[in-house]
Amino acid sequence: MKIAEIKLVNNYKGVNLSYNDPKWAGCEEILLNEVRVESKGSLPLTRVKLSACSEGINGIFKVEDSSILARYKRDQEPVWRDSCVEIYLKPGNVKGYMNFEFNCIGTLLCSYITNHERTEDGFKEWRFVADEDCEAVGRKTSLSESYAEEVEFGKEWYLEFFIPLSMLKKYFGEIEIAEGEEWYCNLYKCGDDLQNPHWISWSPVRELNFHNPDDFGKIKFIQSFIS
């Protein structure tokens, strides 16, 4: 199982979309390099930095993409079909997990899944999070316009997010972010409807299915001198 150490910081400093901001000093750069065999053509290079504080989880994706697609502009639309990055979280041994899926213009799909067995409607036991909880997830992206058709890109794009602990507690109950705590997690890059579809993860998945908690890695919160 892959394990990443996530540094605890004293204060949340906001979503400012700077990959080299001093707030990320000392944070591990996580590389997504587990590629599903179903992927085709040129593959994006994706890196992530994560930090945490008593208020929640902060992260920033850096993606080097040869092309992009961004059709979906309303939260809870199927953003995995666009150029998309994702983080799934399961704090310790709580029931279920949550998926946070962002297309490259920041549209979010988020749900709480307690039985990931697949059905025609999605999963055996799941629900979308409430609209106000989607709105509570901070996000900022380097791309401002939608792309109804896939376009050549050939450079980097960035997406930063902040997931409030108060929002997670609505679904998981009493959880905490503290030194030594371990959460299950996986990180993904996908683009189902691109000319070169791809499915890439941090922790390897045994089949083309991101929704299997048995394939998650772990993040471990460690103390940091970052303020």
mmCIF file of C-alpha atoms in Angstrom:
data_model
loop_
_atom_site.group_PDB
_atom_site.id
_atom_site.type_symbol
_atom_site.label_atom_id
_atom_site.label_comp_id
_atom_site.label_asym_id
_atom_site.label_seq_id
_atom_site.Cartn_x
_atom_site.Cartn_y
_atom_site.Cartn_z
ATOM 1 C CA MET A 1 0.000 0.000 0.000
ATOM 2 C CA LYS A 2 1.286 3.439 -0.901
ATOM 3 C CA ILE A 3 1.591 5.947 1.952
ATOM 4 C CA ALA A 4 2.090 9.699 1.655
ATOM 5 C CA GLU A 5 2.976 11.953 4.563
ATOM 6 C CA ILE A 6 0.783 15.055 4.714
ATOM 7 C CA LYS A 7 2.140 17.937 6.729
ATOM 8 C CA LEU A 8 -0.013 19.729 9.249
ATOM 9 C CA VAL A 9 0.113 23.509 9.076
ATOM 10 C CA ASN A 10 -1.112 25.980 11.660
ATOM 11 C CA ASN A 11 -3.411 28.014 9.470
ATOM 12 C CA TYR A 12 -5.326 27.689 6.219
ATOM 13 C CA LYS A 13 -3.982 30.417 3.939
ATOM 14 C CA GLY A 14 -6.654 30.345 1.252
ATOM 15 C CA VAL A 15 -6.789 29.024 -2.301
ATOM 16 C CA ASN A 16 -4.310 31.118 -4.280
ATOM 17 C CA LEU A 17 -3.336 28.745 -7.103
ATOM 18 C CA SER A 18 0.427 29.066 -6.708
ATOM 19 C CA TYR A 19 2.182 25.705 -6.973
ATOM 20 C CA ASN A 20 5.421 27.188 -5.644
ATOM 21 C CA ASP A 21 3.854 29.266 -2.892
ATOM 22 C CA PRO A 22 5.813 29.161 0.400
ATOM 23 C CA LYS A 23 2.804 27.487 2.030
ATOM 24 C CA TRP A 24 3.758 24.289 0.155
ATOM 25 C CA ALA A 25 7.344 24.343 1.445
ATOM 26 C CA GLY A 26 8.288 20.883 2.663
ATOM 27 C CA CYS A 27 5.125 19.260 1.288
ATOM 28 C CA GLU A 28 5.650 16.001 -0.555
ATOM 29 C CA GLU A 29 5.044 16.142 -4.295
ATOM 30 C CA ILE A 30 2.889 13.138 -5.151
ATOM 31 C CA LEU A 31 3.237 11.739 -8.669
ATOM 32 C CA LEU A 32 0.335 9.977 -10.348
ATOM 33 C CA ASN A 33 2.058 7.273 -12.384
ATOM 34 C CA GLU A 34 -0.136 4.160 -12.211
ATOM 35 C CA VAL A 35 -1.597 3.948 -15.721
ATOM 36 C CA ARG A 36 -4.451 1.622 -16.606
ATOM 37 C CA VAL A 37 -3.795 -0.488 -19.700
ATOM 38 C CA GLU A 38 -7.008 0.826 -21.266
ATOM 39 C CA SER A 39 -5.427 4.290 -21.609
ATOM 40 C CA LYS A 40 -4.489 5.444 -25.113
ATOM 41 C CA GLY A 41 -2.079 7.841 -26.764
ATOM 42 C CA SER A 42 -0.242 10.718 -25.135
ATOM 43 C CA LEU A 43 -0.626 10.687 -21.358
ATOM 44 C CA PRO A 44 -0.741 13.727 -19.080
ATOM 45 C CA LEU A 45 1.826 14.116 -16.317
ATOM 46 C CA THR A 46 0.070 14.857 -13.033
ATOM 47 C CA ARG A 47 1.504 15.900 -9.680
ATOM 48 C CA VAL A 48 -0.234 16.857 -6.440
ATOM 49 C CA LYS A 49 0.744 18.622 -3.227
ATOM 50 C CA LEU A 50 -1.397 18.220 -0.102
ATOM 51 C CA SER A 51 -1.413 19.842 3.314
ATOM 52 C CA ALA A 52 -3.868 19.830 6.199
ATOM 53 C CA CYS A 53 -4.885 21.885 9.194
ATOM 54 C CA SER A 54 -7.615 21.789 11.810
ATOM 55 C CA GLU A 55 -9.950 23.392 9.267
ATOM 56 C CA GLY A 56 -9.579 20.873 6.434
ATOM 57 C CA ILE A 57 -7.553 19.494 3.516
ATOM 58 C CA ASN A 58 -5.796 21.765 1.013
ATOM 59 C CA GLY A 59 -4.359 20.468 -2.253
ATOM 60 C CA ILE A 60 -3.114 21.585 -5.643
ATOM 61 C CA PHE A 61 -2.888 19.565 -8.875
ATOM 62 C CA LYS A 62 -0.350 20.371 -11.590
ATOM 63 C CA VAL A 63 -1.196 18.753 -14.934
ATOM 64 C CA GLU A 64 0.838 18.761 -18.149
ATOM 65 C CA ASP A 65 -1.761 17.992 -20.819
ATOM 66 C CA SER A 66 -1.503 17.731 -24.603
ATOM 67 C CA SER A 67 -5.228 18.506 -25.003
ATOM 68 C CA ILE A 68 -8.153 19.526 -22.822
ATOM 69 C CA LEU A 69 -11.928 19.186 -22.777
ATOM 70 C CA ALA A 70 -14.218 21.086 -20.397
ATOM 71 C CA ARG A 71 -17.907 20.918 -21.290
ATOM 72 C CA TYR A 72 -19.518 20.716 -17.864
ATOM 73 C CA LYS A 73 -20.077 23.963 -15.976
ATOM 74 C CA ARG A 74 -22.578 22.994 -13.267
ATOM 75 C CA ASP A 75 -21.658 21.054 -10.143
ATOM 76 C CA GLN A 76 -22.683 17.380 -10.056
ATOM 77 C CA GLU A 77 -22.455 16.976 -13.828
ATOM 78 C CA PRO A 78 -20.314 14.051 -15.154
ATOM 79 C CA VAL A 79 -16.967 15.834 -15.053
ATOM 80 C CA TRP A 80 -14.988 12.584 -15.335
ATOM 81 C CA ARG A 81 -15.754 12.728 -19.048
ATOM 82 C CA ASP A 82 -13.813 16.003 -19.311
ATOM 83 C CA SER A 83 -10.165 16.618 -18.428
ATOM 84 C CA CYS A 84 -10.526 15.735 -14.769
ATOM 85 C CA VAL A 85 -8.583 15.338 -11.518
ATOM 86 C CA GLU A 86 -9.957 13.602 -8.449
ATOM 87 C CA ILE A 87 -9.323 12.917 -4.777
ATOM 88 C CA TYR A 88 -11.183 10.219 -2.813
ATOM 89 C CA LEU A 89 -11.132 10.261 0.992
ATOM 90 C CA LYS A 90 -11.995 7.713 3.665
ATOM 91 C CA PRO A 91 -10.986 8.877 7.154
ATOM 92 C CA GLY A 92 -9.797 5.819 9.070
ATOM 93 C CA ASN A 93 -12.415 3.129 9.520
ATOM 94 C CA VAL A 94 -15.512 5.257 8.997
ATOM 95 C CA LYS A 95 -18.372 3.941 6.920
ATOM 96 C CA GLY A 96 -18.065 4.860 3.267
ATOM 97 C CA TYR A 97 -15.888 7.321 1.384
ATOM 98 C CA MET A 98 -16.302 10.564 -0.539
ATOM 99 C CA ASN A 99 -15.215 11.370 -4.082
ATOM 100 C CA PHE A 100 -14.241 14.889 -5.122
ATOM 101 C CA GLU A 101 -13.950 15.114 -8.909
ATOM 102 C CA PHE A 102 -12.982 18.389 -10.617
ATOM 103 C CA ASN A 103 -12.798 19.129 -14.312
ATOM 104 C CA CYS A 104 -10.106 21.527 -15.466
ATOM 105 C CA ILE A 105 -12.360 24.592 -15.078
ATOM 106 C CA GLY A 106 -13.263 23.681 -11.490
ATOM 107 C CA THR A 107 -16.691 22.096 -11.839
ATOM 108 C CA LEU A 108 -17.162 19.612 -8.986
ATOM 109 C CA LEU A 109 -18.874 16.254 -8.704
ATOM 110 C CA CYS A 110 -19.053 15.043 -5.104
ATOM 111 C CA SER A 111 -20.884 12.167 -3.466
ATOM 112 C CA TYR A 112 -20.908 10.027 -0.347
ATOM 113 C CA ILE A 113 -20.768 6.301 -1.110
ATOM 114 C CA THR A 114 -21.378 3.626 1.527
ATOM 115 C CA ASN A 115 -21.688 0.589 -0.767
ATOM 116 C CA HIS A 116 -19.624 0.844 -3.941
ATOM 117 C CA GLU A 117 -21.195 -2.182 -5.639
ATOM 118 C CA ARG A 118 -22.069 -1.037 -9.146
ATOM 119 C CA THR A 119 -25.683 -0.743 -10.325
ATOM 120 C CA GLU A 120 -27.393 0.745 -13.377
ATOM 121 C CA ASP A 121 -27.938 3.950 -11.399
ATOM 122 C CA GLY A 122 -24.408 4.169 -10.051
ATOM 123 C CA PHE A 123 -23.843 2.351 -6.754
ATOM 124 C CA LYS A 124 -25.842 0.246 -4.338
ATOM 125 C CA GLU A 125 -25.780 2.856 -1.548
ATOM 126 C CA TRP A 126 -24.790 6.423 -2.310
ATOM 127 C CA ARG A 127 -25.999 9.993 -2.585
ATOM 128 C CA PHE A 128 -24.831 13.303 -3.962
ATOM 129 C CA VAL A 129 -23.769 15.752 -1.299
ATOM 130 C CA ALA A 130 -26.050 18.737 -0.749
ATOM 131 C CA ASP A 131 -25.634 21.786 -2.982
ATOM 132 C CA GLU A 132 -24.401 23.906 -0.088
ATOM 133 C CA ASP A 133 -21.713 21.325 0.654
ATOM 134 C CA CYS A 134 -20.463 21.475 -2.931
ATOM 135 C CA GLU A 135 -20.355 25.246 -2.597
ATOM 136 C CA ALA A 136 -18.328 24.917 0.615
ATOM 137 C CA VAL A 137 -15.480 23.219 -1.270
ATOM 138 C CA GLY A 138 -13.043 25.953 -2.255
ATOM 139 C CA ARG A 139 -11.505 25.675 -5.704
ATOM 140 C CA LYS A 140 -9.581 27.750 -8.168
ATOM 141 C CA THR A 141 -8.213 26.846 -11.584
ATOM 142 C CA SER A 142 -5.838 28.389 -14.082
ATOM 143 C CA LEU A 143 -8.425 27.896 -16.854
ATOM 144 C CA SER A 144 -11.379 30.256 -16.976
ATOM 145 C CA GLU A 145 -13.336 29.308 -20.090
ATOM 146 C CA SER A 146 -15.157 26.116 -21.012
ATOM 147 C CA TYR A 147 -14.117 23.992 -23.983
ATOM 148 C CA ALA A 148 -17.090 22.355 -25.693
ATOM 149 C CA GLU A 149 -14.732 20.585 -28.083
ATOM 150 C CA GLU A 150 -11.374 19.062 -27.302
ATOM 151 C CA VAL A 151 -8.530 21.451 -28.112
ATOM 152 C CA GLU A 152 -4.777 21.067 -28.275
ATOM 153 C CA PHE A 153 -3.139 22.466 -25.191
ATOM 154 C CA GLY A 154 0.455 21.378 -24.717
ATOM 155 C CA LYS A 155 1.139 23.159 -21.436
ATOM 156 C CA GLU A 156 0.375 23.020 -17.728
ATOM 157 C CA TRP A 157 -2.874 23.712 -15.947
ATOM 158 C CA TYR A 158 -3.455 23.931 -12.216
ATOM 159 C CA LEU A 159 -6.359 23.294 -9.889
ATOM 160 C CA GLU A 160 -6.286 24.048 -6.180
ATOM 161 C CA PHE A 161 -8.974 22.937 -3.720
ATOM 162 C CA PHE A 162 -9.857 23.135 -0.058
ATOM 163 C CA ILE A 163 -12.202 20.599 1.574
ATOM 164 C CA PRO A 164 -13.517 21.832 4.943
ATOM 165 C CA LEU A 165 -13.446 19.389 7.834
ATOM 166 C CA SER A 166 -16.865 20.706 8.883
ATOM 167 C CA MET A 167 -18.282 19.548 5.553
ATOM 168 C CA LEU A 168 -16.710 16.086 5.870
ATOM 169 C CA LYS A 169 -18.153 15.689 9.372
ATOM 170 C CA LYS A 170 -21.686 16.027 7.990
ATOM 171 C CA TYR A 171 -21.207 12.659 6.299
ATOM 172 C CA PHE A 172 -18.517 10.841 8.278
ATOM 173 C CA GLY A 173 -19.445 11.976 11.774
ATOM 174 C CA GLU A 174 -16.810 12.844 14.381
ATOM 175 C CA ILE A 175 -13.471 12.665 12.596
ATOM 176 C CA GLU A 176 -10.346 14.709 13.176
ATOM 177 C CA ILE A 177 -7.228 15.875 11.431
ATOM 178 C CA ALA A 178 -4.394 15.353 13.892
ATOM 179 C CA GLU A 179 -0.800 14.185 14.060
ATOM 180 C CA GLY A 180 -0.533 10.436 13.532
ATOM 181 C CA GLU A 181 -4.033 10.055 12.071
ATOM 182 C CA GLU A 182 -4.199 7.957 8.901
ATOM 183 C CA TRP A 183 -6.859 8.268 6.212
ATOM 184 C CA TYR A 184 -7.390 6.126 3.149
ATOM 185 C CA CYS A 185 -7.047 8.086 -0.065
ATOM 186 C CA ASN A 186 -6.514 7.856 -3.780
ATOM 187 C CA LEU A 187 -5.761 10.481 -6.397
ATOM 188 C CA TYR A 188 -6.701 10.260 -10.055
ATOM 189 C CA LYS A 189 -6.417 11.870 -13.470
ATOM 190 C CA CYS A 190 -8.885 10.832 -16.152
ATOM 191 C CA GLY A 191 -10.645 11.967 -19.308
ATOM 192 C CA ASP A 192 -13.148 9.417 -20.519
ATOM 193 C CA ASP A 193 -14.343 11.330 -23.604
ATOM 194 C CA LEU A 194 -11.005 12.603 -24.880
ATOM 195 C CA GLN A 195 -9.595 11.348 -28.166
ATOM 196 C CA ASN A 196 -6.918 9.660 -26.079
ATOM 197 C CA PRO A 197 -8.880 8.544 -23.006
ATOM 198 C CA HIS A 198 -6.797 7.832 -19.929
ATOM 199 C CA TRP A 199 -7.133 6.591 -16.367
ATOM 200 C CA ILE A 200 -4.166 7.297 -14.112
ATOM 201 C CA SER A 201 -3.891 6.972 -10.336
ATOM 202 C CA TRP A 202 -1.519 7.415 -7.428
ATOM 203 C CA SER A 203 -2.282 4.049 -5.810
ATOM 204 C CA PRO A 204 -2.768 1.318 -8.442
ATOM 205 C CA VAL A 205 -6.255 0.031 -9.218
ATOM 206 C CA ARG A 206 -6.663 -3.619 -10.134
ATOM 207 C CA GLU A 207 -9.373 -2.989 -12.711
ATOM 208 C CA LEU A 208 -10.801 0.027 -14.510
ATOM 209 C CA ASN A 209 -12.773 1.162 -11.477
ATOM 210 C CA PHE A 210 -11.705 4.064 -9.295
ATOM 211 C CA HIS A 211 -14.449 3.246 -6.796
ATOM 212 C CA ASN A 212 -12.842 0.396 -4.877
ATOM 213 C CA PRO A 213 -11.612 1.446 -1.413
ATOM 214 C CA ASP A 214 -9.471 -1.700 -1.256
ATOM 215 C CA ASP A 215 -7.224 -0.024 -3.838
ATOM 216 C CA PHE A 216 -6.792 3.212 -1.881
ATOM 217 C CA GLY A 217 -3.440 4.193 -0.445
ATOM 218 C CA LYS A 218 -3.011 6.048 2.845
ATOM 219 C CA ILE A 219 -2.201 9.590 3.846
ATOM 220 C CA LYS A 220 -0.634 10.113 7.255
ATOM 221 C CA PHE A 221 -0.747 13.486 8.974
ATOM 222 C CA ILE A 222 2.608 14.558 10.392
ATOM 223 C CA GLN A 223 3.660 17.611 12.344
ATOM 224 C CA SER A 224 5.319 20.415 10.440
ATOM 225 C CA PHE A 225 7.126 23.619 11.211
ATOM 226 C CA ILE A 226 5.250 25.333 8.378
ATOM 227 C CA SER A 227 3.103 28.136 9.774
#
